[in-house]
Amino acid sequence: MSRSAIVVSGSRPTGRQHLGNYWGALRNWVSLMNEYQCYYFLADWHMLTTGYEDTGKLQENIRETVLDWLAAGLDPKMCVLFKQSDVPEHAELAVLLGMVTPLSWLENNPTWKEQLQELAKTKLSKAAQQGKKGATAVKEAPDKERIDASLRTFGFLGYPVLQAADILIYKAQGVPVGQDQLPHLELSREIARRFNSLYGDVFPEPQPILTQTPKLPGIDGRKMSKSCGNTVDMYETPESLENKVMALYTDPKKLRADTPGHPDPGPENPPGCVVYALHKLYNSDWETAGVKCRAGQLGCVADKKDLLEILGKPFADFRAERQRYGADPKMVEQILEEGARKAKAVAAETMRQVRRAMRLT
Ligand code: TRP
């Protein structure tokens, strides 16, 4: 891609960002910002596709997300940083793209099918827990059908159409995403192709820019995610960081310091050692830690203490930046306003072309 290439990516404003967000997306966004014309946005409408029932924390989460992005190095002078719902042209394009998107493309979207199942499971177990905690114990059994129906909305099924609009409205050539987003990006390309073949060439086909980092495991060894409650956040205090690092999942077969361990994931130890995963990201000499562990010369507690020491500086640096940005109560608002203005200018021009191409004007 040339220097003038347009790059677009978004992320749902989940609030405090964790290391999975950082290594999976943010870090890549920061480095692309120096090379291309980048548009990065908070996908607050996408947040609603599954979170429409509880929007009480949305504004707070947007602010937390932006502050973490800034502290991680996103520079609003080097990219256009904005909130999706501040640029309603995304919605207009989504409506029009919806006209040319066959339902079967959406129903066969593997991400939708998987998420539907996963979210239903999470919601069901939350409902069960709340039932247990309630004073009157299990008043009504968690209603699997009700939960499933609440997730089967037009908006959630149409998630990739809105995502295609987000990307195509800036005529993006590159879209930095994780592996899990590839089916969505493929749909964006198909929708662009369909549109172009019906109304003439308006949209380039966006290509993925894949993040190199493998999926980061959370404290318990499963994929790190807020809904699993297993995150290491970017904004941990020294105390909370220590608690979390000391609780990281390690090879259960390594019972004592002198037992040879298997820090890497493998058939014998499927989730892999989370301490080792973090060494790989933060410790330039990560191989030595693995060699010593495998040789039975390094115990898990000592290994965690080494890791904690290595994490000290990057976490302290981040905290300082985060506090600096957080001290200005107006800054986030101003950055988002300015970003929306810039994004809107481009989005409005694309919409003029789209309306003309479709003979709406
Ligand atoms: N689906 C993306 C995610 O869950 C968020 C997103 C919305 C996005 N619109 C986008 C990503 C456009 C890239 C481009 O992370």
Short mmCIF file of C-alpha atoms and ligand atoms in Angstrom, two decimals:
data_model
loop_
_atom_site.label_atom_id
_atom_site.label_comp_id
_atom_site.label_asym_id
_atom_site.label_seq_id
_atom_site.Cartn_x
_atom_site.Cartn_y
_atom_site.Cartn_z
CA MET A 1 0.00 0.00 0.00
CA SER A 2 1.22 3.49 -0.77
CA ARG A 3 1.75 6.17 1.84
CA SER A 4 -1.49 7.86 0.95
CA ALA A 5 -3.45 4.64 1.41
CA ILE A 6 -6.49 4.85 3.61
CA VAL A 7 -6.74 2.61 6.64
CA VAL A 8 -9.90 2.21 8.71
CA SER A 9 -10.54 0.31 11.89
CA GLY A 10 -12.94 0.42 14.77
CA SER A 11 -13.46 -1.18 18.11
CA ARG A 12 -16.39 -1.43 20.45
CA PRO A 13 -16.04 0.92 23.44
CA THR A 14 -15.83 -1.73 26.15
CA GLY A 15 -14.22 0.62 28.69
CA ARG A 16 -10.88 -0.04 30.37
CA GLN A 17 -8.64 -1.67 27.76
CA HIS A 18 -6.72 -4.83 28.52
CA LEU A 19 -3.54 -6.35 27.18
CA GLY A 20 -5.54 -8.34 24.62
CA ASN A 21 -6.88 -5.06 23.19
CA TYR A 22 -3.39 -3.59 23.21
CA TRP A 23 -1.46 -6.44 21.59
CA GLY A 24 -4.34 -7.48 19.35
CA ALA A 25 -5.18 -4.09 17.89
CA LEU A 26 -3.99 -0.88 19.49
CA ARG A 27 -0.28 -1.42 19.02
CA ASN A 28 -0.84 -2.08 15.37
CA TRP A 29 -3.03 1.00 15.05
CA VAL A 30 -0.29 3.15 16.54
CA SER A 31 2.35 1.95 14.12
CA LEU A 32 0.07 2.25 11.06
CA MET A 33 -0.75 5.81 12.06
CA ASN A 34 2.77 6.85 11.05
CA GLU A 35 2.51 5.29 7.61
CA TYR A 36 -1.01 5.77 6.29
CA GLN A 37 -4.04 7.98 6.47
CA CYS A 38 -5.81 6.30 9.36
CA TYR A 39 -9.40 6.56 10.57
CA TYR A 40 -10.00 4.95 13.96
CA PHE A 41 -13.35 4.99 15.65
CA LEU A 42 -15.36 3.82 18.62
CA ALA A 43 -18.02 1.51 17.24
CA ASP A 44 -20.74 2.51 19.68
CA TRP A 45 -23.55 1.33 17.38
CA HIS A 46 -21.85 -2.06 17.14
CA MET A 47 -21.77 -2.10 20.92
CA LEU A 48 -25.57 -1.87 20.83
CA THR A 49 -25.94 -4.91 18.57
CA THR A 50 -25.52 -7.13 21.62
CA GLY A 51 -25.59 -4.59 24.45
CA TYR A 52 -28.80 -2.70 23.68
CA GLU A 53 -30.48 -3.78 26.90
CA ASP A 54 -28.00 -2.03 29.13
CA THR A 55 -26.61 1.28 27.92
CA GLY A 56 -26.15 2.86 31.36
CA LYS A 57 -22.35 2.76 31.21
CA LEU A 58 -21.94 3.57 27.54
CA GLN A 59 -20.70 7.16 27.93
CA GLU A 60 -18.35 6.25 30.76
CA ASN A 61 -16.97 3.35 28.74
CA ILE A 62 -16.42 5.56 25.71
CA ARG A 63 -14.37 7.98 27.80
CA GLU A 64 -12.33 5.20 29.42
CA THR A 65 -11.66 3.63 26.04
CA VAL A 66 -10.49 6.88 24.47
CA LEU A 67 -8.22 7.70 27.41
CA ASP A 68 -6.62 4.26 27.21
CA TRP A 69 -6.15 4.63 23.45
CA LEU A 70 -4.46 8.01 23.91
CA ALA A 71 -2.22 6.74 26.68
CA ALA A 72 -1.25 3.77 24.50
CA GLY A 73 0.06 6.17 21.87
CA LEU A 74 -2.77 7.00 19.49
CA ASP A 75 -2.19 10.58 18.46
CA PRO A 76 -5.23 12.50 17.23
CA LYS A 77 -2.92 14.72 15.19
CA MET A 78 -1.71 11.70 13.24
CA CYS A 79 -5.05 9.99 12.66
CA VAL A 80 -8.76 10.77 12.63
CA LEU A 81 -10.14 9.58 15.93
CA PHE A 82 -13.92 9.66 16.30
CA LYS A 83 -17.12 8.04 17.45
CA GLN A 84 -19.23 6.17 14.91
CA SER A 85 -22.56 7.67 16.01
CA ASP A 86 -21.18 11.19 15.52
CA VAL A 87 -21.08 10.47 11.77
CA PRO A 88 -24.63 9.43 10.85
CA GLU A 89 -23.56 8.92 7.22
CA HIS A 90 -22.39 5.45 8.36
CA ALA A 91 -26.03 4.60 9.11
CA GLU A 92 -27.30 5.96 5.82
CA LEU A 93 -24.78 3.88 3.90
CA ALA A 94 -25.63 0.83 6.01
CA VAL A 95 -29.31 1.15 5.03
CA LEU A 96 -28.40 1.33 1.35
CA LEU A 97 -25.90 -1.53 1.52
CA GLY A 98 -28.56 -3.56 3.29
CA MET A 99 -30.67 -3.35 0.12
CA VAL A 100 -28.06 -5.28 -1.89
CA THR A 101 -27.00 -7.75 0.80
CA PRO A 102 -28.67 -11.17 0.52
CA LEU A 103 -29.94 -12.49 3.83
CA SER A 104 -28.13 -15.78 3.21
CA TRP A 105 -24.74 -14.02 3.39
CA LEU A 106 -25.58 -12.84 6.89
CA GLU A 107 -27.18 -16.05 8.09
CA ASN A 108 -24.14 -18.03 6.97
CA ASN A 109 -21.69 -15.69 8.69
CA PRO A 110 -19.69 -18.01 10.99
CA THR A 111 -18.89 -15.21 13.46
CA TRP A 112 -22.58 -14.49 14.00
CA LYS A 113 -23.41 -18.15 14.62
CA GLU A 114 -20.52 -18.58 17.07
CA GLN A 115 -21.21 -15.37 18.95
CA LEU A 116 -24.87 -16.14 19.22
CA GLN A 117 -24.00 -19.37 21.02
CA GLU A 118 -21.23 -17.90 23.14
CA LEU A 119 -23.25 -14.89 24.27
CA ALA A 120 -26.25 -17.04 25.07
CA LYS A 121 -24.02 -19.22 27.25
CA THR A 122 -22.50 -16.23 29.07
CA LYS A 123 -25.89 -14.59 29.65
CA LEU A 124 -27.39 -17.85 30.83
CA SER A 125 -24.66 -18.45 33.40
CA LYS A 126 -24.92 -14.83 34.62
CA ALA A 127 -28.67 -15.23 35.02
CA ALA A 128 -28.11 -18.47 36.94
CA GLN A 129 -25.58 -16.77 39.26
CA GLN A 130 -27.89 -13.87 39.95
CA GLY A 131 -30.65 -16.36 40.68
CA LYS A 132 -28.45 -18.04 43.27
CA LYS A 133 -27.49 -14.75 44.90
CA GLY A 134 -31.09 -13.46 45.10
CA ALA A 135 -32.83 -13.60 48.50
CA THR A 136 -35.67 -15.72 47.21
CA ALA A 137 -33.23 -18.14 45.59
CA VAL A 138 -34.29 -19.53 42.23
CA LYS A 139 -37.58 -17.75 41.64
CA GLU A 140 -37.70 -18.50 37.98
CA ALA A 141 -35.40 -20.73 35.98
CA PRO A 142 -33.09 -18.81 33.65
CA ASP A 143 -35.02 -18.66 30.45
CA LYS A 144 -32.83 -20.01 27.66
CA GLU A 145 -35.36 -19.21 24.96
CA ARG A 146 -35.86 -15.66 26.15
CA ILE A 147 -32.11 -15.02 26.14
CA ASP A 148 -31.70 -16.57 22.72
CA ALA A 149 -34.56 -14.50 21.31
CA SER A 150 -33.11 -11.32 22.82
CA LEU A 151 -29.93 -11.90 20.82
CA ARG A 152 -31.69 -12.70 17.54
CA THR A 153 -32.18 -9.11 16.42
CA PHE A 154 -32.10 -7.49 13.01
CA GLY A 155 -29.26 -5.28 14.28
CA PHE A 156 -27.02 -8.13 15.38
CA LEU A 157 -27.60 -10.11 12.19
CA GLY A 158 -26.81 -6.95 10.23
CA TYR A 159 -23.56 -6.29 12.14
CA PRO A 160 -21.39 -6.93 9.04
CA VAL A 161 -23.48 -4.58 6.88
CA LEU A 162 -22.85 -1.74 9.31
CA GLN A 163 -19.19 -2.74 9.46
CA ALA A 164 -19.00 -2.69 5.64
CA ALA A 165 -20.47 0.83 5.72
CA ASP A 166 -17.85 1.93 8.30
CA ILE A 167 -15.08 0.75 6.01
CA LEU A 168 -16.42 1.62 2.58
CA ILE A 169 -17.54 5.13 3.46
CA TYR A 170 -13.85 6.13 3.72
CA LYS A 171 -12.93 4.01 0.67
CA ALA A 172 -10.44 2.15 2.82
CA GLN A 173 -7.76 0.03 1.19
CA GLY A 174 -6.54 -1.54 4.42
CA VAL A 175 -8.31 -2.69 7.55
CA PRO A 176 -6.21 -3.78 10.54
CA VAL A 177 -8.10 -6.62 12.21
CA GLY A 178 -7.54 -9.81 14.12
CA GLN A 179 -8.04 -13.25 12.59
CA ASP A 180 -11.54 -13.47 14.08
CA GLN A 181 -12.71 -10.53 11.97
CA LEU A 182 -11.74 -12.04 8.60
CA PRO A 183 -15.24 -13.33 7.77
CA HIS A 184 -16.61 -9.85 8.38
CA LEU A 185 -14.05 -8.28 6.11
CA GLU A 186 -14.76 -10.84 3.41
CA LEU A 187 -18.42 -9.79 3.62
CA SER A 188 -17.40 -6.13 3.26
CA ARG A 189 -15.57 -7.04 0.07
CA GLU A 190 -18.52 -9.00 -1.28
CA ILE A 191 -20.91 -6.18 -0.52
CA ALA A 192 -18.58 -3.68 -2.22
CA ARG A 193 -18.36 -5.90 -5.28
CA ARG A 194 -22.13 -6.30 -5.45
CA PHE A 195 -22.65 -2.56 -5.13
CA ASN A 196 -20.05 -1.77 -7.80
CA SER A 197 -21.49 -4.30 -10.24
CA LEU A 198 -24.98 -2.83 -9.85
CA TYR A 199 -24.24 0.89 -9.80
CA GLY A 200 -20.70 1.40 -11.10
CA ASP A 201 -17.30 1.52 -9.43
CA VAL A 202 -17.60 3.53 -6.25
CA PHE A 203 -15.79 1.42 -3.66
CA PRO A 204 -12.31 -0.16 -3.61
CA GLU A 205 -12.19 -3.65 -2.07
CA PRO A 206 -10.62 -3.38 1.37
CA GLN A 207 -7.79 -5.75 2.30
CA PRO A 208 -7.09 -7.03 5.81
CA ILE A 209 -3.93 -5.97 7.61
CA LEU A 210 -3.51 -8.85 10.03
CA THR A 211 -2.16 -8.33 13.51
CA GLN A 212 0.87 -10.53 14.06
CA THR A 213 0.39 -11.23 17.76
CA PRO A 214 -1.30 -14.51 18.58
CA LYS A 215 -4.38 -14.43 20.79
CA LEU A 216 -3.38 -13.42 24.27
CA PRO A 217 -4.55 -15.77 27.01
CA GLY A 218 -6.21 -14.26 30.07
CA ILE A 219 -5.27 -14.92 33.69
CA ASP A 220 -6.99 -18.33 33.59
CA GLY A 221 -5.53 -19.42 30.25
CA ARG A 222 -8.72 -18.88 28.23
CA LYS A 223 -8.81 -16.06 25.65
CA MET A 224 -8.52 -12.72 27.42
CA SER A 225 -11.85 -10.91 27.38
CA LYS A 226 -13.83 -8.64 29.61
CA SER A 227 -16.86 -10.93 29.59
CA CYS A 228 -14.71 -13.80 30.93
CA GLY A 229 -13.46 -11.60 33.79
CA ASN A 230 -9.89 -12.75 33.17
CA THR A 231 -8.19 -9.60 31.94
CA VAL A 232 -4.96 -7.88 32.80
CA ASP A 233 -5.86 -4.25 32.16
CA MET A 234 -3.45 -1.68 30.83
CA TYR A 235 -4.26 0.54 33.77
CA GLU A 236 -3.45 -1.82 36.64
CA THR A 237 -2.00 -0.38 39.84
CA PRO A 238 1.25 -1.94 41.12
CA GLU A 239 -0.84 -3.87 43.68
CA SER A 240 -3.50 -5.14 41.32
CA LEU A 241 -0.83 -6.04 38.76
CA GLU A 242 1.03 -8.08 41.36
CA ASN A 243 -2.15 -9.89 42.39
CA LYS A 244 -2.97 -10.73 38.82
CA VAL A 245 0.53 -11.82 37.82
CA MET A 246 0.80 -14.09 40.86
CA ALA A 247 -2.53 -15.65 39.87
CA LEU A 248 -1.59 -16.38 36.25
CA TYR A 249 -2.28 -19.86 34.96
CA THR A 250 0.79 -22.07 34.60
CA ASP A 251 1.45 -25.66 33.61
CA PRO A 252 -0.56 -27.72 36.13
CA LYS A 253 1.92 -30.58 35.77
CA LYS A 254 4.78 -28.45 37.06
CA LEU A 255 4.33 -29.18 40.75
CA ARG A 256 7.65 -27.93 42.11
CA ALA A 257 10.42 -25.62 40.96
CA ASP A 258 12.58 -28.57 39.86
CA THR A 259 9.81 -30.26 37.85
CA PRO A 260 10.49 -29.66 34.16
CA GLY A 261 7.60 -27.55 32.80
CA HIS A 262 5.97 -27.16 29.38
CA PRO A 263 5.53 -23.43 29.03
CA ASP A 264 4.35 -23.59 25.41
CA PRO A 265 0.90 -24.76 24.44
CA GLY A 266 0.92 -28.30 23.15
CA PRO A 267 -1.20 -31.42 23.12
CA GLU A 268 -0.13 -32.20 26.69
CA ASN A 269 -0.80 -28.79 28.06
CA PRO A 270 -3.39 -27.17 25.81
CA PRO A 271 -3.90 -23.72 27.33
CA GLY A 272 -0.17 -23.00 27.69
CA CYS A 273 1.59 -21.05 30.41
CA VAL A 274 0.34 -17.47 30.59
CA VAL A 275 3.52 -16.28 32.31
CA TYR A 276 5.48 -17.50 29.30
CA ALA A 277 3.07 -15.81 26.87
CA LEU A 278 3.73 -12.50 28.63
CA HIS A 279 7.50 -13.08 28.74
CA LYS A 280 7.37 -13.44 24.96
CA LEU A 281 5.79 -10.00 24.63
CA TYR A 282 7.70 -8.04 27.26
CA ASN A 283 11.01 -9.80 27.86
CA SER A 284 13.67 -9.59 25.16
CA ASP A 285 15.31 -12.65 26.75
CA TRP A 286 12.13 -14.70 26.95
CA GLU A 287 13.81 -17.81 25.58
CA THR A 288 16.01 -18.15 28.64
CA ALA A 289 12.96 -18.24 30.91
CA GLY A 290 11.53 -21.09 28.83
CA VAL A 291 14.79 -23.04 28.75
CA LYS A 292 15.21 -22.78 32.53
CA CYS A 293 11.57 -23.75 33.15
CA ARG A 294 11.81 -26.78 30.89
CA ALA A 295 15.06 -27.81 32.57
CA GLY A 296 13.46 -27.63 36.01
CA GLN A 297 15.69 -24.75 37.10
CA LEU A 298 12.99 -22.11 37.43
CA GLY A 299 9.85 -22.38 39.54
CA CYS A 300 6.58 -20.68 38.69
CA VAL A 301 6.63 -18.29 41.66
CA ALA A 302 10.17 -17.07 40.88
CA ASP A 303 9.24 -16.86 37.23
CA LYS A 304 6.20 -14.69 38.06
CA LYS A 305 8.36 -12.41 40.20
CA ASP A 306 10.81 -11.97 37.31
CA LEU A 307 7.93 -11.15 35.01
CA LEU A 308 6.48 -8.66 37.46
CA GLU A 309 9.76 -6.81 37.56
CA ILE A 310 9.90 -6.63 33.77
CA LEU A 311 6.32 -5.35 33.61
CA GLY A 312 7.01 -2.62 36.16
CA LYS A 313 8.34 0.02 33.80
CA PRO A 314 5.92 -0.31 30.85
CA PHE A 315 2.98 -0.30 33.26
CA ALA A 316 4.29 2.71 35.18
CA ASP A 317 4.86 4.60 31.91
CA PHE A 318 1.34 3.83 30.81
CA ARG A 319 -0.14 4.89 34.14
CA ALA A 320 1.67 8.22 33.98
CA GLU A 321 0.38 8.93 30.47
CA ARG A 322 -3.12 7.82 31.38
CA GLN A 323 -3.19 10.14 34.37
CA ARG A 324 -1.91 13.02 32.31
CA TYR A 325 -4.74 12.66 29.77
CA GLY A 326 -7.35 11.91 32.43
CA ALA A 327 -6.57 15.16 34.25
CA ASP A 328 -8.16 17.24 31.50
CA PRO A 329 -11.94 16.72 31.73
CA LYS A 330 -12.70 18.35 28.36
CA MET A 331 -10.02 16.73 26.24
CA VAL A 332 -11.84 13.58 25.15
CA GLU A 333 -14.87 15.57 24.08
CA GLN A 334 -12.74 17.99 22.06
CA ILE A 335 -10.78 15.23 20.35
CA LEU A 336 -13.94 13.37 19.36
CA GLU A 337 -15.59 16.54 18.08
CA GLU A 338 -12.62 17.43 15.93
CA GLY A 339 -12.32 13.82 14.68
CA ALA A 340 -16.01 13.66 13.77
CA ARG A 341 -15.71 16.89 11.80
CA LYS A 342 -12.85 15.50 9.72
CA ALA A 343 -14.50 12.10 9.24
CA LYS A 344 -17.81 13.68 8.29
CA ALA A 345 -16.27 15.73 5.49
CA VAL A 346 -15.02 12.55 3.80
CA ALA A 347 -18.13 10.48 4.58
CA ALA A 348 -20.46 13.15 3.23
CA GLU A 349 -18.58 13.26 -0.07
CA THR A 350 -18.80 9.47 -0.47
CA MET A 351 -22.52 9.63 0.26
CA ARG A 352 -23.01 12.19 -2.50
CA GLN A 353 -21.34 9.74 -4.90
CA VAL A 354 -23.41 6.83 -3.60
CA ARG A 355 -26.72 8.68 -3.95
CA ARG A 356 -25.80 9.71 -7.47
CA ALA A 357 -24.68 6.19 -8.41
CA MET A 358 -27.98 4.75 -7.14
CA ARG A 359 -29.99 7.50 -8.89
CA LEU A 360 -31.36 8.76 -5.60
CA THR A 361 -30.51 12.25 -6.74
N1 TRP B 1 -16.23 -5.79 14.51
C1 TRP B 1 -15.11 -5.10 15.06
C2 TRP B 1 -14.75 -5.77 16.42
O1 TRP B 1 -15.57 -6.39 17.03
C3 TRP B 1 -15.39 -3.65 15.30
C4 TRP B 1 -15.63 -2.91 14.03
C5 TRP B 1 -16.77 -2.24 13.68
C6 TRP B 1 -14.71 -2.71 12.96
N2 TRP B 1 -16.62 -1.65 12.48
C7 TRP B 1 -15.38 -1.91 12.01
C8 TRP B 1 -13.39 -3.13 12.73
C9 TRP B 1 -14.76 -1.54 10.82
C10 TRP B 1 -12.78 -2.75 11.54
C11 TRP B 1 -13.46 -1.96 10.59
O2 TRP B 1 -13.64 -5.64 16.84
#
